Amino acid sequence: LAKTTQPISMDSYEGQEVNITCSHNNIATNDYITWYQQFPSQGPRFIIQGYKTKVTNEVASLFIPADRKSSTLSLPRVSLSDTAVYYCLVVLNQAGTALIFGKGTTLSVSS
Amino acid sequence: GAVVSQHPSRVICKSGTSVKIECRSLDFQATTMFWYRQFPKKSLMLMATSNEGSKATYEQGVEKDKFLINHASLTLSTLTVTSAHPEDSSFYICSAFLAGGPDTQYFGPGTRLTVL
């Protein structure tokens, strides 16, 4: 499993765009990049997943360069409710593979 | 969307007792479910993989006789913490794998276990 490295914490203000970068130098050909969000005392929630280039949904965008050794989760115009821990995971494209969580990035949004 | 529930949401028990935690996939069938535990301000740690109709696969360092896992149906997996001790106090989270994408898992809301 590819190891991921992301900042331990980030601070932002409401209305700003937040970009969280994750390094995964040993990503394999069949791996996907997945991001989860977790609020205190709740289970993680799927945010976005991608393989290459750019993926966008109603919540976030995911940018993946051609070499796929890193990825950036972009949260547009954050609000206080976006304060959470964000986990970057590299997931093998194989049915039923367990997710291995790293330390995650604690995002704190202030007013 | 896919929903996973856990019951109970929190439980307090005395040391030495056993506690059962249920994980259900409400609107889909899950042949594979996973159990994690999470200590305060720490990341999730995978405990075991639960497969319907077969024995669970435990991660290294997880005592299978202490954390009994049963996956008797396609929508229910249970984790029983036997002879619980204060050090077993933690946040236990399950997830269920839903086929249809590159490994999409859906997580339950978690169960807070406190052993006195």
Short mmCIF file of C-alpha atoms in Angstrom, two decimals:
data_model
loop_
_atom_site.label_atom_id
_atom_site.label_comp_id
_atom_site.label_asym_id
_atom_site.label_seq_id
_atom_site.Cartn_x
_atom_site.Cartn_y
_atom_site.Cartn_z
CA LEU A 1 0.00 0.00 0.00
CA ALA A 2 1.31 3.43 -0.92
CA LYS A 3 2.11 5.62 2.05
CA THR A 4 0.59 9.09 2.10
CA THR A 5 1.95 12.27 3.63
CA GLN A 6 -0.18 15.32 4.31
CA PRO A 7 0.11 18.34 6.60
CA ILE A 8 -0.92 17.70 10.18
CA SER A 9 -2.98 20.86 10.40
CA MET A 10 -4.19 23.87 8.46
CA ASP A 11 -5.98 27.05 9.42
CA SER A 12 -8.32 29.08 7.27
CA TYR A 13 -11.03 31.70 7.43
CA GLU A 14 -14.57 31.50 6.23
CA GLY A 15 -15.00 32.15 2.54
CA GLN A 16 -11.45 31.22 1.59
CA GLU A 17 -10.42 28.42 -0.71
CA VAL A 18 -8.47 25.68 1.02
CA ASN A 19 -6.04 23.38 -0.75
CA ILE A 20 -4.70 20.32 1.04
CA THR A 21 -1.88 18.52 -0.71
CA CYS A 22 -1.09 14.87 -0.22
CA SER A 23 2.09 13.10 -1.31
CA HIS A 24 1.98 9.47 -2.42
CA ASN A 25 5.27 8.79 -4.14
CA ASN A 26 4.82 5.03 -4.30
CA ILE A 27 1.38 5.01 -5.85
CA ALA A 28 0.78 1.98 -8.05
CA THR A 29 -0.85 1.83 -11.45
CA ASN A 30 -4.10 0.39 -10.11
CA ASP A 31 -4.42 2.77 -7.17
CA TYR A 32 -7.06 5.46 -6.85
CA ILE A 33 -6.80 8.55 -4.67
CA THR A 34 -9.64 8.99 -2.23
CA TRP A 35 -10.39 11.68 0.34
CA TYR A 36 -12.54 11.32 3.43
CA GLN A 37 -13.79 13.89 5.94
CA GLN A 38 -14.34 13.12 9.61
CA PHE A 39 -16.06 15.21 12.25
CA PRO A 40 -15.45 14.49 15.96
CA SER A 41 -17.25 11.36 17.19
CA GLN A 42 -18.54 10.48 13.73
CA GLY A 43 -17.54 8.00 11.08
CA PRO A 44 -15.58 9.21 8.05
CA ARG A 45 -17.53 10.52 5.09
CA PHE A 46 -16.45 10.03 1.48
CA ILE A 47 -15.65 13.32 -0.26
CA ILE A 48 -14.09 12.60 -3.62
CA GLN A 49 -12.09 10.08 -5.57
CA GLY A 50 -9.95 10.28 -8.69
CA TYR A 51 -7.36 8.54 -10.79
CA LYS A 52 -5.77 11.32 -12.81
CA THR A 53 -6.21 14.95 -13.93
CA LYS A 54 -9.16 16.70 -12.30
CA VAL A 55 -12.33 15.54 -10.66
CA THR A 56 -15.03 17.86 -9.37
CA ASN A 57 -18.21 17.26 -7.47
CA GLU A 58 -20.62 19.43 -5.49
CA VAL A 59 -18.32 19.44 -2.48
CA ALA A 60 -14.74 19.62 -3.70
CA SER A 61 -12.26 19.30 -6.52
CA LEU A 62 -9.36 16.92 -6.74
CA PHE A 63 -6.30 17.76 -8.79
CA ILE A 64 -3.89 15.00 -9.74
CA PRO A 65 -0.77 15.73 -11.81
CA ALA A 66 0.38 13.45 -14.59
CA ASP A 67 2.91 11.58 -12.44
CA ARG A 68 0.21 10.94 -9.79
CA LYS A 69 2.77 11.23 -7.00
CA SER A 70 0.70 13.87 -5.27
CA SER A 71 -2.82 15.18 -5.24
CA THR A 72 -4.56 18.30 -3.99
CA LEU A 73 -7.98 18.48 -2.44
CA SER A 74 -9.55 21.87 -3.04
CA LEU A 75 -12.43 23.10 -0.90
CA PRO A 76 -14.01 26.27 -2.32
CA ARG A 77 -15.22 28.98 0.04
CA VAL A 78 -14.98 27.05 3.30
CA SER A 79 -17.36 27.65 6.17
CA LEU A 80 -17.12 26.94 9.89
CA SER A 81 -18.81 23.60 9.31
CA ASP A 82 -15.87 22.46 7.19
CA THR A 83 -13.73 22.24 10.32
CA ALA A 84 -12.81 18.56 10.38
CA VAL A 85 -10.06 16.05 9.77
CA TYR A 86 -9.38 15.25 6.14
CA TYR A 87 -7.78 11.97 5.17
CA CYS A 88 -6.03 11.22 1.90
CA LEU A 89 -5.97 7.55 1.02
CA VAL A 90 -4.51 5.58 -1.85
CA VAL A 91 -6.88 2.75 -2.62
CA LEU A 92 -6.15 -0.35 -4.63
CA ASN A 93 -8.68 -0.91 -7.37
CA GLN A 94 -9.67 -4.29 -6.02
CA ALA A 95 -13.04 -5.16 -4.62
CA GLY A 96 -13.26 -5.21 -0.86
CA THR A 97 -9.81 -3.87 -0.06
CA ALA A 98 -9.56 -2.37 3.42
CA LEU A 99 -8.81 1.33 3.77
CA ILE A 100 -5.67 2.22 5.67
CA PHE A 101 -5.84 5.66 7.22
CA GLY A 102 -2.88 7.94 7.80
CA LYS A 103 -2.78 10.76 10.29
CA GLY A 104 -4.96 13.15 8.29
CA THR A 105 -5.05 16.93 8.17
CA THR A 106 -6.97 18.83 10.81
CA LEU A 107 -8.56 21.84 9.14
CA SER A 108 -9.69 24.64 11.42
CA VAL A 109 -11.92 27.32 9.91
CA SER A 110 -12.40 30.54 11.80
CA SER A 111 -14.79 33.44 11.33
CA GLY B 1 -27.03 6.97 -0.92
CA ALA B 2 -25.73 3.95 0.93
CA VAL B 3 -26.36 4.04 4.66
CA VAL B 4 -24.58 2.12 7.39
CA SER B 5 -25.88 2.14 10.93
CA GLN B 6 -24.34 1.11 14.22
CA HIS B 7 -25.97 0.19 17.47
CA PRO B 8 -25.54 1.25 20.16
CA SER B 9 -24.11 4.72 19.56
CA ARG B 10 -22.55 4.73 23.00
CA VAL B 11 -22.24 2.21 25.77
CA ILE B 12 -20.82 2.28 29.27
CA CYS B 13 -20.04 -1.01 30.94
CA LYS B 14 -18.23 -2.42 33.93
CA SER B 15 -14.86 -4.04 33.60
CA GLY B 16 -15.15 -7.76 32.87
CA THR B 17 -18.41 -7.62 30.98
CA SER B 18 -18.91 -8.25 27.27
CA VAL B 19 -20.34 -5.73 24.86
CA LYS B 20 -21.83 -6.39 21.42
CA ILE B 21 -21.81 -3.74 18.72
CA GLU B 22 -23.95 -4.15 15.60
CA CYS B 23 -23.16 -2.80 12.15
CA ARG B 24 -25.89 -2.85 9.51
CA SER B 25 -25.96 -1.87 5.87
CA LEU B 26 -29.48 -0.49 5.56
CA ASP B 27 -30.07 -0.29 1.83
CA PHE B 28 -27.49 -2.56 0.28
CA GLN B 29 -25.90 -5.92 0.77
CA ALA B 30 -22.33 -6.03 1.94
CA THR B 31 -20.33 -9.21 1.65
CA THR B 32 -17.39 -7.42 3.24
CA MET B 33 -17.41 -5.15 6.25
CA PHE B 34 -14.52 -3.69 8.22
CA TRP B 35 -14.04 -2.81 11.85
CA TYR B 36 -11.86 0.07 13.01
CA ARG B 37 -11.06 1.58 16.36
CA GLN B 38 -10.05 5.14 17.01
CA PHE B 39 -8.48 6.64 20.10
CA PRO B 40 -8.90 10.35 20.91
CA LYS B 41 -7.13 12.61 18.42
CA LYS B 42 -5.74 9.60 16.58
CA SER B 43 -6.45 8.11 13.21
CA LEU B 44 -8.58 5.08 12.51
CA MET B 45 -6.88 1.73 12.99
CA LEU B 46 -8.11 -1.26 11.05
CA MET B 47 -8.95 -4.13 13.39
CA ALA B 48 -10.41 -6.78 11.13
CA THR B 49 -12.10 -7.63 7.87
CA SER B 50 -15.47 -9.32 8.21
CA ASN B 51 -16.66 -11.55 5.39
CA GLU B 52 -20.19 -12.89 5.24
CA GLY B 53 -20.29 -16.59 5.94
CA SER B 54 -16.63 -17.00 6.83
CA LYS B 55 -14.20 -16.21 9.60
CA ALA B 56 -12.97 -12.68 10.03
CA THR B 57 -9.41 -11.72 9.17
CA TYR B 58 -7.71 -9.87 12.00
CA GLU B 59 -4.90 -7.35 11.71
CA GLN B 60 -1.64 -8.03 13.46
CA GLY B 61 -1.83 -7.30 17.15
CA VAL B 62 -5.62 -7.60 17.39
CA GLU B 63 -6.72 -10.44 19.67
CA LYS B 64 -9.33 -12.49 17.87
CA ASP B 65 -10.52 -14.11 21.09
CA LYS B 66 -11.13 -10.74 22.64
CA PHE B 67 -12.78 -9.06 19.67
CA LEU B 68 -15.25 -11.58 18.29
CA ILE B 69 -16.63 -10.77 14.87
CA ASN B 70 -19.64 -12.43 13.31
CA HIS B 71 -20.98 -11.65 9.84
CA ALA B 72 -24.01 -13.87 9.68
CA SER B 73 -25.92 -12.07 6.95
CA LEU B 74 -25.26 -9.76 4.03
CA THR B 75 -26.45 -6.76 6.03
CA LEU B 76 -25.19 -7.39 9.54
CA SER B 77 -21.81 -7.74 11.19
CA THR B 78 -21.30 -7.76 14.94
CA LEU B 79 -18.27 -7.02 17.07
CA THR B 80 -18.25 -8.38 20.59
CA VAL B 81 -15.68 -7.04 23.00
CA THR B 82 -15.29 -9.83 25.52
CA SER B 83 -14.22 -9.27 29.11
CA ALA B 84 -13.82 -5.59 28.47
CA HIS B 85 -11.23 -3.58 30.37
CA PRO B 86 -10.69 0.17 30.62
CA GLU B 87 -8.00 0.05 27.93
CA ASP B 88 -10.66 -1.19 25.50
CA SER B 89 -12.44 2.13 25.82
CA SER B 90 -12.42 3.62 22.38
CA PHE B 91 -14.49 4.70 19.40
CA TYR B 92 -15.38 1.71 17.24
CA ILE B 93 -16.37 2.30 13.64
CA CYS B 94 -17.53 -0.13 11.00
CA SER B 95 -17.62 0.25 7.25
CA ALA B 96 -19.30 -1.70 4.49
CA PHE B 97 -18.01 -2.15 1.00
CA LEU B 98 -20.42 -1.30 -1.79
CA ALA B 99 -19.52 -2.64 -5.19
CA GLY B 100 -19.92 -0.39 -8.18
CA GLY B 101 -16.89 1.85 -8.04
CA PRO B 102 -13.20 1.65 -7.37
CA ASP B 103 -13.59 0.41 -3.81
CA THR B 104 -16.16 2.71 -2.28
CA GLN B 105 -16.76 2.14 1.41
CA TYR B 106 -19.43 3.63 3.58
CA PHE B 107 -18.86 4.17 7.27
CA GLY B 108 -21.18 3.83 10.20
CA PRO B 109 -21.55 6.64 12.74
CA GLY B 110 -19.39 4.87 15.30
CA THR B 111 -19.90 3.47 18.79
CA ARG B 112 -18.32 5.06 21.81
CA LEU B 113 -17.35 2.37 24.35
CA THR B 114 -16.42 3.36 27.87
CA VAL B 115 -15.30 0.64 30.26
CA LEU B 116 -15.31 1.59 33.92
#
